[in-house]
CSV table of C-alpha atoms in Angstrom, one decimal:
chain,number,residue,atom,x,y,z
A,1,UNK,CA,-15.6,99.4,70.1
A,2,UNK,CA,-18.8,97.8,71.3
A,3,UNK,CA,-19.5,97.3,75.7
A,4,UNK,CA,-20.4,93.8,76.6
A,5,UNK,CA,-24.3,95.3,76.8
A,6,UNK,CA,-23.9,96.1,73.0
A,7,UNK,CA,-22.4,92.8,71.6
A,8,UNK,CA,-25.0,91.1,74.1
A,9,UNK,CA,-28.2,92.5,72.4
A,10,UNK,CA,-26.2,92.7,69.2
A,11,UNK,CA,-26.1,88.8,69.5
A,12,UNK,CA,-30.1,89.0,70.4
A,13,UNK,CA,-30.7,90.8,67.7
A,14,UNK,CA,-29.2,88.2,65.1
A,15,UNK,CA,-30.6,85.3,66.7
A,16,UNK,CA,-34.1,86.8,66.7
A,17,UNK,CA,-33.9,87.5,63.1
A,18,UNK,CA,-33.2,84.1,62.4
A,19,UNK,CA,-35.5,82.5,64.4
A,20,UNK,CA,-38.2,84.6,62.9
A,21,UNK,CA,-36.7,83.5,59.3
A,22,UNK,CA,-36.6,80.3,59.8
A,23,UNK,CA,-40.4,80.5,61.8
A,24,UNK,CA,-41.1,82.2,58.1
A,25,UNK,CA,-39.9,79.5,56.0
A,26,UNK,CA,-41.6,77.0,58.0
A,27,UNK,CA,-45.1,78.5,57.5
A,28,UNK,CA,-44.9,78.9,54.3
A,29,UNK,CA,-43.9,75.2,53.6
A,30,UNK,CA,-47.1,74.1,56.2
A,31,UNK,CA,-49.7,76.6,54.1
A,32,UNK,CA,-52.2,74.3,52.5
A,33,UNK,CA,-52.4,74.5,49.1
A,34,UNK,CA,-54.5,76.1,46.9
A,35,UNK,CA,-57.5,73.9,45.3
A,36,UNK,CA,-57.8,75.2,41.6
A,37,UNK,CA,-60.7,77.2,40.6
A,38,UNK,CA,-64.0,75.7,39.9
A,39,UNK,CA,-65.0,76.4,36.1
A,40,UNK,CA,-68.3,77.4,35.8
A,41,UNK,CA,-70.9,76.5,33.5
A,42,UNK,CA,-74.2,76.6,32.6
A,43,UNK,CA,-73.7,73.0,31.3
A,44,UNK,CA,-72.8,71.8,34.8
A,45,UNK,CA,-76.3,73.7,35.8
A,46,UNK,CA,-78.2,71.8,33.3
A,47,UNK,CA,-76.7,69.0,34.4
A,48,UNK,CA,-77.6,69.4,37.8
A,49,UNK,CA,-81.4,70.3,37.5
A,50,UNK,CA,-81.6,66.9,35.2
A,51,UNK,CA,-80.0,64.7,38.1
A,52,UNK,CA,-82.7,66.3,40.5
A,53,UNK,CA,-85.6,65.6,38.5
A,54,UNK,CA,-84.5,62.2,38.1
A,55,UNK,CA,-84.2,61.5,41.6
A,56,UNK,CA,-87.6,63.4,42.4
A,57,UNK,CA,-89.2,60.9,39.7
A,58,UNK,CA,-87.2,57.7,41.5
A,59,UNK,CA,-88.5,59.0,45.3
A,60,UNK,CA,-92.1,59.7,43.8
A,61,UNK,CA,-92.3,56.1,42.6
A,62,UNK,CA,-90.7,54.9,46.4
A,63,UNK,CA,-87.7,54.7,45.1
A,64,UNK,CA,-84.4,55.8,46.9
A,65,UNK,CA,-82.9,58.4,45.9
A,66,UNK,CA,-78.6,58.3,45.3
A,67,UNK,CA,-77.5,62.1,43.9
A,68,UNK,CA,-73.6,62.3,43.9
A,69,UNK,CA,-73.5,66.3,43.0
A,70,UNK,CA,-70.1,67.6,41.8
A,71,UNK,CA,-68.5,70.5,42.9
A,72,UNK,CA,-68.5,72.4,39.3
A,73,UNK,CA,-72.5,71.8,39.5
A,74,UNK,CA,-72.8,73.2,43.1
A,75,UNK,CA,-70.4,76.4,41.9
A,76,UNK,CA,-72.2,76.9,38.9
A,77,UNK,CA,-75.7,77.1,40.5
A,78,UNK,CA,-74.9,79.1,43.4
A,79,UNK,CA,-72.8,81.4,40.7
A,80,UNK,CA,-75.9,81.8,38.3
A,81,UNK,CA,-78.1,82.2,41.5
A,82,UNK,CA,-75.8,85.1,42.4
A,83,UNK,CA,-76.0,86.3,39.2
A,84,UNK,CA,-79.8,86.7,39.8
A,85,UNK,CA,-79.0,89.2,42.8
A,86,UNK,CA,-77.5,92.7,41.3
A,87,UNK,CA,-76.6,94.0,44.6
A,88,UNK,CA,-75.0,90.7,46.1
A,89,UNK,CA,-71.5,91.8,47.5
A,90,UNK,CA,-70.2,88.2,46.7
A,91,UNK,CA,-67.8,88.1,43.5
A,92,UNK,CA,-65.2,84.7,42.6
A,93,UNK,CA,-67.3,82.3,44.5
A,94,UNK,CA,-66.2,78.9,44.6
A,95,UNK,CA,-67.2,75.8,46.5
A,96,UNK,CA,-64.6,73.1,47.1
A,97,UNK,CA,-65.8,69.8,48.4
A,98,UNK,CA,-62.6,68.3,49.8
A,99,UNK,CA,-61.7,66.7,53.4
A,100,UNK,CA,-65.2,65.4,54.3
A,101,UNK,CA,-66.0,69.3,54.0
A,102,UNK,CA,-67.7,71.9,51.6
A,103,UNK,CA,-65.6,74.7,51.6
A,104,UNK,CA,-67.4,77.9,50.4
A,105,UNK,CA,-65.1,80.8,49.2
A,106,UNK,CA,-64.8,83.7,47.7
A,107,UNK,CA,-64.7,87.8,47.7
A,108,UNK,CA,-67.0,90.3,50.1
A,109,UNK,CA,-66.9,93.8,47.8
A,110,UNK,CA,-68.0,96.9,49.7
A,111,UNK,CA,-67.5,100.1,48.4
A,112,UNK,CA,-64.6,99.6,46.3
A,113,UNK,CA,-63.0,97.3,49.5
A,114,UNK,CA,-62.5,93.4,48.6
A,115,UNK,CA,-61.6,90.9,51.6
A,116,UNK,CA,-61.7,87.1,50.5
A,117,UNK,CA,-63.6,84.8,53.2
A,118,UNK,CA,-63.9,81.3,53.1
A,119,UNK,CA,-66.0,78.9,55.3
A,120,UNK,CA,-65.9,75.5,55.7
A,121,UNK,CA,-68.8,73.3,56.8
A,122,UNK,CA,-69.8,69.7,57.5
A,123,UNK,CA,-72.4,67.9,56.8
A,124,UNK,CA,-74.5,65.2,58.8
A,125,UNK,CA,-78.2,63.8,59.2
A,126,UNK,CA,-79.6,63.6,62.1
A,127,UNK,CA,-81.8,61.3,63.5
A,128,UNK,CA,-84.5,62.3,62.0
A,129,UNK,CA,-83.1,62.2,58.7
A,130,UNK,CA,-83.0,65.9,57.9
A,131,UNK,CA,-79.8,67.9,57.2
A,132,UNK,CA,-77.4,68.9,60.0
A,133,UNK,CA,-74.7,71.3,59.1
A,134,UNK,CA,-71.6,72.9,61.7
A,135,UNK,CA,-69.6,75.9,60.4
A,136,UNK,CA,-65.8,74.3,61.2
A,137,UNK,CA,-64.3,77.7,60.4
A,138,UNK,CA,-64.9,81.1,58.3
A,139,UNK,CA,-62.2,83.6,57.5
A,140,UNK,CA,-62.9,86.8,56.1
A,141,UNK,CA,-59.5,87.9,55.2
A,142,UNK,CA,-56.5,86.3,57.1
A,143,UNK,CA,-59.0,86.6,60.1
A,144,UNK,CA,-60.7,83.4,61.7
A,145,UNK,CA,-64.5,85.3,62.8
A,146,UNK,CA,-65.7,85.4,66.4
A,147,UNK,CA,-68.2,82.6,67.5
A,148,UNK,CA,-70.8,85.5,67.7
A,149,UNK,CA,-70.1,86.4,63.7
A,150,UNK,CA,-70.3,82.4,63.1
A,151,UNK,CA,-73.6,82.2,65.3
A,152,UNK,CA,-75.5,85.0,63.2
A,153,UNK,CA,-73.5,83.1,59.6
A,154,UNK,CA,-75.3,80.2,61.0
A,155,UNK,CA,-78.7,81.5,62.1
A,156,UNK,CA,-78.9,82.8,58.3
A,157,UNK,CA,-78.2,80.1,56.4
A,158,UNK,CA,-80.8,78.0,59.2
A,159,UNK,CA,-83.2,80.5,57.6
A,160,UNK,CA,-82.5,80.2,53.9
A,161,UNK,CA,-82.4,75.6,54.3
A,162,UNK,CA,-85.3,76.0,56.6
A,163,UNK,CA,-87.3,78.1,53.6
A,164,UNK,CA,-85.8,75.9,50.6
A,165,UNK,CA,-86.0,72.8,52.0
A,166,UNK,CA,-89.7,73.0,53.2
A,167,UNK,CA,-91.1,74.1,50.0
A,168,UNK,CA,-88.9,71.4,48.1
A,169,UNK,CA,-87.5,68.6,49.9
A,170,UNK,CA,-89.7,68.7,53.0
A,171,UNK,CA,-91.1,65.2,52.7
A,172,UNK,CA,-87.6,63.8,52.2
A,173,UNK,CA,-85.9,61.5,54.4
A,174,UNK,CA,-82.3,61.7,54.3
A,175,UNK,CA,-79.8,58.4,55.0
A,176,UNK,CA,-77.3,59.8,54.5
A,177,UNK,CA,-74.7,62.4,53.2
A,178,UNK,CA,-70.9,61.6,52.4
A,179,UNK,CA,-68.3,64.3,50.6
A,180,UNK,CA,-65.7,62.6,49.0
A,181,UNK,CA,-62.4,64.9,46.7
A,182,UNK,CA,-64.9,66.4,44.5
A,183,UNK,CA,-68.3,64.8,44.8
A,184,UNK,CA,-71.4,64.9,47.7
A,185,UNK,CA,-73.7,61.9,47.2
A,186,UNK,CA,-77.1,62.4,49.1
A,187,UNK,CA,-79.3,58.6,49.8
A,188,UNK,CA,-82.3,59.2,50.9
A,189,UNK,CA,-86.1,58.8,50.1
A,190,UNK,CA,-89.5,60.3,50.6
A,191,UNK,CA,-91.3,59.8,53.9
């Protein structure tokens, strides 16, 4: 028969298991869903580049410029612009614009290794009227990344907006951004 000692973490040993059970079940009832993959397109593309001409003809004539961008357009240029880049490690990418937030994910291959990552960011003008951005998290697997990983993330893509944007919005005065389920609408005009 069993000591007292022996029923006693006998007894442990059961109600461990089911608290970790039941800690199980929880999580996976509390696990966001999901968003369903962004189709890609080279219509949505086309699309795209005609909505930005038009609103560089409406803010070269004084205009103000309103672009709502969807998220298939924003997917299917970054995917074409990877597409461009043979040796990019990126494969599945996806951008999501949901919660106020453009959430950026995807698949980092290396050498036959594949770890998804996603990063969320959002975005703000400043006073100034050009674009402010804050990483609110990035994953690269189940991992959340160190605040030194994020600083580098960041100082990167500072490069990249601050190259793009001076050659080909750097005259243009931002009002404001908004990201609504789907959709991020850009006002602004030239200076």
């Amino acid at each position: 028969m069993y000591t007292q000692s022996q029923r006693s973490m006998r007894f442990l040993l059961v109600i461990t298991v089911l608290l970790l059970a039941s800690l199980a079940c929880s999580l996976a009832r509390t696990r966001t869903p999901t968003p369903a993959p962004v189709p890609v397109s080279t219509e949505a593309v086309d699309a795209l580049e005609k909505e930005i001409e038009s609103a560089a003809a409406t803010a070269a004539s004084g205009g103000e410029v309103n672009l709502t961008i969807t998220e298939q357009q924003l997917t299917s240029a970054a995917v074409f612009a990877l597409q461009q880049q043979p040796d990019a490690p990126i494969e599945d990418f996806q951008v999501h614009l949901r919660s106020e937030q453009m959430q950026i994910s995807g698949r980092v291959v290396n050498q036959g290794t594949s770890l998804s990552f996603k990063v969320a960011l959002k975005l703000s003008v400043d006073p100034t009227g050009k674009l402010q951005y804050e990483i609110i998290s990035a994953k690269l697997g189940s991992i959340s990344l160190p605040q030194f990983v994020i600083d580098e993330i960041t100082s990167q893509i500072d490069s990249v907006l601050t190259s793009q944007l001076s050659t080909t919005a750097g005259d243009l005065n931002l009002k404001q951004i908004t990201i609504n389920e789907g959709y991020l609408t850009i006002i602004g005009s030239l200076r």
